[in-house]
Amino acid sequence: MLVRNANNPILTRSDIPDILPHLHDVTSVFNPGAIKYKDKYMLMLRVQNRARETYFVMAESDDGVKFEVRNEIVRFEGLKTKNPIVYHCYDPRITKVEDVYYIMFAMDFEQGCKLGVAQTTDFREFHFIGVAPRIDTRNGVLFPEKFNGKFLRLERPNTLVKPGEPATGARIWVSESPQLTNWKMLGPILMGNSHYWDELIGSGTPPVKTREGWLHIYHGVATHFGSTNIYQAGVVLLDLKQPQKVLARGKYNILEPRELYELTGQVPNVVFPSGIIVEDYDAEGFSLPDSEVKVYYGAADTCVCLAETTIQDLLNDCKA
Ligand code: BMA
């Protein structure tokens, strides 16, 4: 199970500076992308203002707990939001592949949600690469290495549509692409479990390479309580060479809303893991079993929190 950091929530609305004319007395900060860059812990924060507009803002830290929030909005050079209208870009996930940092995020259009992708090499300038246009989909996360020369990602197509509600889904798919905009769906790998904690599911944090397989933290939503949806985190182990193959999937969630900052807020009962930082890797790029792992998550769509574990504990959680 993940262990909450004693300083939670590590970022709240009061940590976000006014960045006029976009941000003033903001409403919320949540669901951050996370990565280590030159020994700094970097978060790409999702910030909402009182118009419920969404902006990304970078924050950085020496210890992964105390963050300094930058005084500027992230701008994706080349991203046009007017025609067609992009209502929101949100829930960024960051993955380093061959010395480039890629950011994959949800984009809300009139027709639904698509995945956008951008890149940076310095976390100062960000370049928009494009929208992966084919289907309504969300929760895209890139693997940190290519497979047969192609990028690989996990995503959650939004195939479940209830009138008056945002489209959602209960299957995580693997897809591949030579250049990040044209994606070929290879097949569903993980299904929701109706009646249990993970009825609906979606990818959470980018996969982490271990000697035993790829560790992937995802979110599960219990919908059967009627009054509310409960967002929790779970973990799964995918085959190293054929990530479409699930080797082990934890039966129990590894984090669920329990603290007040998770139980109440803009959207109550939500823990939403979106960033992961693993401290120690061996020379061949495999994470070490006793390495510390930091998982960054949005709580109640209102603030940013940190929970910690180790690679070995996550592997054990997969088999529990
Ligand atoms: C999901 C996404 C997340 C959000 C969560 C809980 O569908 O929209 O951004 O945190 O719902 O509201």
Short mmCIF file of C-alpha atoms and ligand atoms in Angstrom, two decimals:
data_model
loop_
_atom_site.label_atom_id
_atom_site.label_comp_id
_atom_site.label_asym_id
_atom_site.label_seq_id
_atom_site.Cartn_x
_atom_site.Cartn_y
_atom_site.Cartn_z
CA MET A 1 0.00 0.00 0.00
CA LEU A 2 1.16 3.55 -0.63
CA VAL A 3 2.13 5.61 2.40
CA ARG A 4 1.04 9.24 2.50
CA ASN A 5 3.70 11.87 3.06
CA ALA A 6 3.28 13.66 6.40
CA ASN A 7 3.32 17.05 4.60
CA ASN A 8 0.21 16.29 2.55
CA PRO A 9 -1.27 18.07 0.75
CA ILE A 10 2.10 19.20 -0.60
CA LEU A 11 0.56 21.85 -2.87
CA THR A 12 -2.69 23.72 -2.49
CA ARG A 13 -4.33 26.68 -4.19
CA SER A 14 -2.53 29.07 -1.86
CA ASP A 15 0.85 27.97 -3.29
CA ILE A 16 -0.08 29.15 -6.78
CA PRO A 17 1.05 32.70 -7.50
CA ASP A 18 -1.11 35.12 -9.44
CA ILE A 19 -0.03 34.94 -13.07
CA LEU A 20 -2.07 37.68 -14.66
CA PRO A 21 -4.23 37.80 -16.67
CA HIS A 22 -4.77 34.02 -16.47
CA LEU A 23 -4.46 33.11 -12.83
CA HIS A 24 -5.67 35.11 -9.88
CA ASP A 25 -6.77 33.64 -6.55
CA VAL A 26 -6.98 30.19 -8.18
CA THR A 27 -9.52 27.53 -7.29
CA SER A 28 -7.50 24.32 -7.40
CA VAL A 29 -4.26 22.57 -8.33
CA PHE A 30 -4.22 18.81 -8.98
CA ASN A 31 -3.32 15.77 -11.16
CA PRO A 32 0.33 16.67 -11.89
CA GLY A 33 2.80 15.08 -14.28
CA ALA A 34 6.15 14.34 -12.58
CA ILE A 35 9.73 13.60 -13.60
CA LYS A 36 13.33 14.10 -12.42
CA TYR A 37 15.30 16.60 -14.49
CA LYS A 38 18.95 17.40 -13.63
CA ASP A 39 18.46 16.23 -10.01
CA LYS A 40 15.36 18.39 -9.59
CA TYR A 41 11.91 16.99 -9.02
CA MET A 42 9.64 18.59 -11.60
CA LEU A 43 5.85 18.74 -11.50
CA MET A 44 3.61 19.97 -14.27
CA LEU A 45 0.58 21.18 -12.34
CA ARG A 46 -2.99 21.36 -13.55
CA VAL A 47 -4.35 24.66 -12.23
CA GLN A 48 -7.91 25.92 -12.52
CA ASN A 49 -9.15 29.46 -12.08
CA ARG A 50 -12.62 30.66 -11.11
CA ALA A 51 -13.73 30.57 -14.73
CA ARG A 52 -12.86 26.85 -14.59
CA GLU A 53 -10.22 27.44 -17.21
CA THR A 54 -7.28 25.08 -17.00
CA TYR A 55 -3.58 26.02 -17.24
CA PHE A 56 -0.36 24.11 -16.74
CA VAL A 57 2.28 25.58 -14.42
CA MET A 58 5.68 24.05 -13.58
CA ALA A 59 6.93 23.56 -10.04
CA GLU A 60 10.34 22.29 -8.98
CA SER A 61 11.93 20.90 -5.85
CA ASP A 62 15.21 19.61 -4.42
CA ASP A 63 13.60 16.98 -2.19
CA GLY A 64 10.34 16.07 -3.96
CA VAL A 65 8.25 17.43 -1.10
CA LYS A 66 8.72 21.20 -0.90
CA PHE A 67 8.00 22.69 -4.31
CA GLU A 68 8.54 26.15 -5.71
CA VAL A 69 5.92 27.11 -8.23
CA ARG A 70 7.10 29.06 -11.27
CA ASN A 71 5.68 32.42 -12.06
CA GLU A 72 4.67 31.57 -15.62
CA ILE A 73 2.15 29.52 -17.55
CA VAL A 74 3.39 26.59 -19.67
CA ARG A 75 2.94 27.51 -23.33
CA PHE A 76 3.03 24.80 -25.97
CA GLU A 77 4.51 26.44 -29.03
CA GLY A 78 2.43 25.43 -32.06
CA LEU A 79 -0.73 24.53 -30.14
CA LYS A 80 -3.78 26.28 -31.58
CA THR A 81 -6.84 26.35 -29.37
CA LYS A 82 -9.29 28.44 -31.39
CA ASN A 83 -10.27 26.48 -34.50
CA PRO A 84 -11.36 23.92 -33.53
CA ILE A 85 -11.88 25.11 -29.98
CA VAL A 86 -9.92 23.29 -27.29
CA TYR A 87 -11.81 23.78 -24.05
CA HIS A 88 -9.25 22.30 -21.71
CA CYS A 89 -5.85 20.61 -21.72
CA TYR A 90 -5.44 18.58 -18.52
CA ASP A 91 -3.90 15.65 -16.65
CA PRO A 92 -0.36 15.79 -18.11
CA ARG A 93 1.86 12.70 -17.88
CA ILE A 94 5.59 13.08 -18.50
CA THR A 95 7.92 10.39 -19.89
CA LYS A 96 11.56 10.64 -20.96
CA VAL A 97 12.34 8.70 -24.11
CA GLU A 98 15.88 8.96 -25.56
CA ASP A 99 16.75 12.31 -23.92
CA VAL A 100 13.50 14.03 -24.85
CA TYR A 101 10.72 14.65 -22.34
CA TYR A 102 7.27 13.99 -23.76
CA ILE A 103 4.08 15.28 -22.21
CA MET A 104 0.84 13.54 -23.03
CA PHE A 105 -2.39 15.20 -21.93
CA ALA A 106 -6.13 15.15 -22.42
CA MET A 107 -7.69 17.76 -24.72
CA ASP A 108 -11.41 18.50 -24.60
CA PHE A 109 -12.94 19.41 -27.97
CA GLU A 110 -16.59 19.90 -28.93
CA GLN A 111 -16.61 16.32 -30.24
CA GLY A 112 -15.06 14.83 -27.12
CA CYS A 113 -11.66 14.11 -25.63
CA LYS A 114 -8.45 13.36 -27.53
CA LEU A 115 -4.83 13.02 -26.48
CA GLY A 116 -2.31 15.75 -27.22
CA VAL A 117 1.44 15.33 -27.10
CA ALA A 118 4.21 17.88 -26.64
CA GLN A 119 7.94 17.75 -26.00
CA THR A 120 10.64 19.63 -24.16
CA THR A 121 14.32 19.17 -23.47
CA ASP A 122 14.70 21.88 -20.82
CA PHE A 123 11.28 22.44 -19.19
CA ARG A 124 11.41 26.07 -20.33
CA GLU A 125 10.32 25.73 -23.96
CA PHE A 126 7.58 23.31 -24.89
CA HIS A 127 6.70 22.30 -28.44
CA PHE A 128 3.36 20.86 -29.41
CA ILE A 129 3.69 17.77 -31.61
CA GLY A 130 0.04 17.08 -32.38
CA VAL A 131 -3.25 15.47 -31.45
CA ALA A 132 -3.65 11.75 -31.74
CA PRO A 133 -6.91 12.18 -33.57
CA ARG A 134 -8.61 8.89 -34.19
CA ILE A 135 -10.85 8.14 -31.25
CA ASP A 136 -12.32 9.63 -28.08
CA THR A 137 -9.70 8.62 -25.55
CA ARG A 138 -8.02 9.77 -22.32
CA ASN A 139 -5.36 8.86 -19.76
CA GLY A 140 -2.51 8.39 -22.24
CA VAL A 141 0.89 7.42 -20.83
CA LEU A 142 4.05 6.70 -22.83
CA PHE A 143 6.50 3.90 -22.08
CA PRO A 144 10.04 5.24 -21.42
CA GLU A 145 11.54 3.26 -24.29
CA LYS A 146 10.67 2.37 -27.86
CA PHE A 147 9.66 -1.12 -28.96
CA ASN A 148 10.92 -2.11 -32.42
CA GLY A 149 11.58 1.55 -33.15
CA LYS A 150 8.05 2.63 -32.19
CA PHE A 151 6.60 4.56 -29.28
CA LEU A 152 4.23 2.58 -27.11
CA ARG A 153 1.48 3.97 -24.95
CA LEU A 154 -1.32 2.93 -22.66
CA GLU A 155 -4.62 4.74 -23.08
CA ARG A 156 -8.24 4.45 -22.04
CA PRO A 157 -10.73 4.88 -24.89
CA ASN A 158 -13.94 6.57 -23.76
CA THR A 159 -16.40 4.01 -25.00
CA LEU A 160 -19.01 4.26 -22.23
CA VAL A 161 -21.43 7.10 -22.80
CA LYS A 162 -24.28 7.94 -20.41
CA PRO A 163 -26.54 10.85 -21.30
CA GLY A 164 -25.49 14.05 -19.53
CA GLU A 165 -22.20 12.60 -18.26
CA PRO A 166 -18.66 12.77 -19.67
CA ALA A 167 -17.75 9.66 -21.66
CA THR A 168 -15.61 7.20 -19.74
CA GLY A 169 -14.26 3.69 -20.10
CA ALA A 170 -13.41 0.37 -18.49
CA ARG A 171 -10.55 -0.91 -20.67
CA ILE A 172 -6.92 0.13 -20.93
CA TRP A 173 -5.40 -0.48 -24.38
CA VAL A 174 -1.86 -0.60 -25.72
CA SER A 175 -1.12 1.28 -28.92
CA GLU A 176 2.01 2.02 -30.97
CA SER A 177 3.18 4.84 -33.19
CA PRO A 178 6.25 5.66 -35.25
CA GLN A 179 5.99 9.43 -34.63
CA LEU A 180 3.50 10.01 -31.78
CA THR A 181 0.48 11.25 -33.77
CA ASN A 182 -0.70 8.20 -35.72
CA TRP A 183 -1.53 5.45 -33.27
CA LYS A 184 -2.32 1.84 -34.06
CA MET A 185 -4.36 0.14 -31.34
CA LEU A 186 -2.80 -3.22 -30.51
CA GLY A 187 -5.47 -4.48 -28.15
CA PRO A 188 -7.08 -4.10 -24.73
CA ILE A 189 -4.94 -5.35 -21.86
CA LEU A 190 -6.83 -4.52 -18.67
CA MET A 191 -10.57 -4.60 -18.01
CA GLY A 192 -12.64 -3.05 -15.26
CA ASN A 193 -14.14 -5.37 -12.63
CA SER A 194 -17.79 -4.64 -12.16
CA HIS A 195 -19.01 -4.64 -8.52
CA TYR A 196 -15.51 -3.99 -7.14
CA TRP A 197 -13.15 -1.04 -6.59
CA ASP A 198 -12.06 -0.86 -10.23
CA GLU A 199 -15.27 -0.90 -12.25
CA LEU A 200 -14.01 1.84 -14.54
CA ILE A 201 -10.26 2.14 -15.05
CA GLY A 202 -7.71 4.44 -16.66
CA SER A 203 -3.94 4.65 -16.84
CA GLY A 204 -2.30 6.63 -14.07
CA THR A 205 1.48 6.91 -14.10
CA PRO A 206 3.99 6.08 -16.87
CA PRO A 207 5.23 2.46 -16.69
CA VAL A 208 8.39 1.74 -14.67
CA LYS A 209 10.89 -0.89 -15.82
CA THR A 210 11.81 -3.60 -13.31
CA ARG A 211 13.58 -6.95 -13.76
CA GLU A 212 10.17 -8.60 -13.29
CA GLY A 213 8.22 -6.51 -15.78
CA TRP A 214 6.68 -3.07 -16.26
CA LEU A 215 4.99 -1.67 -13.16
CA HIS A 216 1.99 0.47 -13.92
CA ILE A 217 -0.20 2.37 -11.48
CA TYR A 218 -3.72 3.02 -12.72
CA HIS A 219 -6.91 4.43 -11.27
CA GLY A 220 -10.08 2.52 -10.66
CA VAL A 221 -13.52 3.96 -10.07
CA ALA A 222 -16.19 2.31 -7.95
CA THR A 223 -19.54 3.53 -9.27
CA HIS A 224 -21.97 1.24 -7.52
CA PHE A 225 -22.57 3.36 -4.44
CA GLY A 226 -25.05 5.48 -6.33
CA SER A 227 -24.34 8.72 -4.53
CA THR A 228 -20.71 9.14 -5.57
CA ASN A 229 -17.87 7.75 -7.66
CA ILE A 230 -14.84 6.68 -5.63
CA TYR A 231 -11.45 7.07 -7.37
CA GLN A 232 -8.67 4.80 -6.10
CA ALA A 233 -5.22 3.64 -7.25
CA GLY A 234 -4.12 0.12 -8.15
CA VAL A 235 -1.04 -1.55 -9.60
CA VAL A 236 -0.38 -4.06 -12.35
CA LEU A 237 2.71 -5.81 -13.75
CA LEU A 238 3.12 -6.11 -17.53
CA ASP A 239 5.49 -8.38 -19.42
CA LEU A 240 8.84 -6.74 -20.25
CA LYS A 241 8.98 -7.79 -23.89
CA GLN A 242 5.25 -8.03 -24.60
CA PRO A 243 3.59 -5.35 -22.48
CA GLN A 244 0.19 -6.46 -23.79
CA LYS A 245 0.57 -9.41 -21.43
CA VAL A 246 -0.55 -8.85 -17.82
CA LEU A 247 1.63 -10.88 -15.43
CA ALA A 248 0.02 -9.86 -12.14
CA ARG A 249 -2.71 -7.49 -11.01
CA GLY A 250 -3.27 -6.51 -7.40
CA LYS A 251 -6.69 -7.39 -6.10
CA TYR A 252 -6.71 -4.54 -3.59
CA ASN A 253 -6.41 -0.85 -4.27
CA ILE A 254 -3.11 0.58 -2.99
CA LEU A 255 -4.54 4.01 -2.15
CA GLU A 256 -8.10 5.09 -1.53
CA PRO A 257 -9.66 8.31 -0.28
CA ARG A 258 -9.37 8.37 3.53
CA GLU A 259 -7.91 11.70 4.53
CA LEU A 260 -10.11 14.78 4.67
CA TYR A 261 -8.29 16.38 1.71
CA GLU A 262 -9.19 13.32 -0.39
CA LEU A 263 -12.75 12.93 0.88
CA THR A 264 -13.84 16.53 0.39
CA GLY A 265 -13.14 19.14 -2.26
CA GLN A 266 -14.28 20.04 -5.76
CA VAL A 267 -14.89 16.37 -6.55
CA PRO A 268 -15.10 14.34 -3.33
CA ASN A 269 -13.58 10.88 -2.88
CA VAL A 270 -10.82 11.15 -5.45
CA VAL A 271 -7.20 10.05 -5.43
CA PHE A 272 -5.87 10.33 -8.97
CA PRO A 273 -2.24 9.16 -9.47
CA SER A 274 -0.58 10.90 -12.42
CA GLY A 275 3.16 11.18 -11.70
CA ILE A 276 5.82 8.76 -10.49
CA ILE A 277 9.50 9.28 -9.65
CA VAL A 278 11.75 6.30 -8.98
CA GLU A 279 15.02 7.11 -7.25
CA ASP A 280 17.41 4.32 -8.20
CA TYR A 281 18.09 2.41 -11.40
CA ASP A 282 20.89 0.00 -12.26
CA ALA A 283 23.31 0.57 -15.16
CA GLU A 284 20.96 -1.24 -17.55
CA GLY A 285 17.99 0.98 -16.75
CA PHE A 286 16.06 -1.37 -14.45
CA SER A 287 14.71 0.15 -11.26
CA LEU A 288 16.20 -1.36 -8.12
CA PRO A 289 13.87 -3.38 -5.84
CA ASP A 290 14.68 -1.31 -2.74
CA SER A 291 14.45 2.00 -4.58
CA GLU A 292 12.19 4.63 -3.10
CA VAL A 293 9.21 5.55 -5.26
CA LYS A 294 7.29 8.81 -5.09
CA VAL A 295 3.75 8.84 -6.45
CA TYR A 296 2.14 12.24 -7.02
CA TYR A 297 -1.61 12.40 -7.12
CA GLY A 298 -4.49 14.80 -7.24
CA ALA A 299 -6.78 14.73 -4.20
CA ALA A 300 -10.46 15.58 -4.62
CA ASP A 301 -9.60 17.56 -7.80
CA THR A 302 -8.44 20.26 -5.37
CA CYS A 303 -4.84 19.75 -4.23
CA VAL A 304 -1.63 17.81 -4.93
CA CYS A 305 -0.43 15.02 -2.66
CA LEU A 306 2.50 12.64 -2.39
CA ALA A 307 2.52 8.98 -1.39
CA GLU A 308 5.59 6.81 -1.08
CA THR A 309 6.57 3.17 -1.47
CA THR A 310 9.35 1.00 -2.92
CA ILE A 311 9.60 -1.00 -6.13
CA GLN A 312 9.55 -4.25 -4.12
CA ASP A 313 6.39 -3.21 -2.28
CA LEU A 314 4.68 -2.39 -5.59
CA LEU A 315 5.72 -5.79 -6.97
CA ASN A 316 4.28 -7.43 -3.85
CA ASP A 317 1.09 -5.37 -4.19
CA CYS A 318 0.67 -6.70 -7.75
CA LYS A 319 0.69 -10.25 -6.43
CA ALA A 320 -1.53 -9.61 -3.39
C1 BMA B 1 -11.61 11.96 -14.46
C2 BMA B 1 -10.74 13.07 -15.04
C3 BMA B 1 -9.79 13.55 -13.98
C4 BMA B 1 -10.48 13.85 -12.67
C5 BMA B 1 -11.37 12.69 -12.25
C6 BMA B 1 -12.17 12.96 -11.00
O1 BMA B 1 -12.57 11.57 -15.38
O2 BMA B 1 -11.55 14.14 -15.47
O3 BMA B 1 -9.17 14.72 -14.45
O4 BMA B 1 -9.53 14.06 -11.66
O5 BMA B 1 -12.26 12.40 -13.31
O6 BMA B 1 -13.02 14.05 -11.16
#
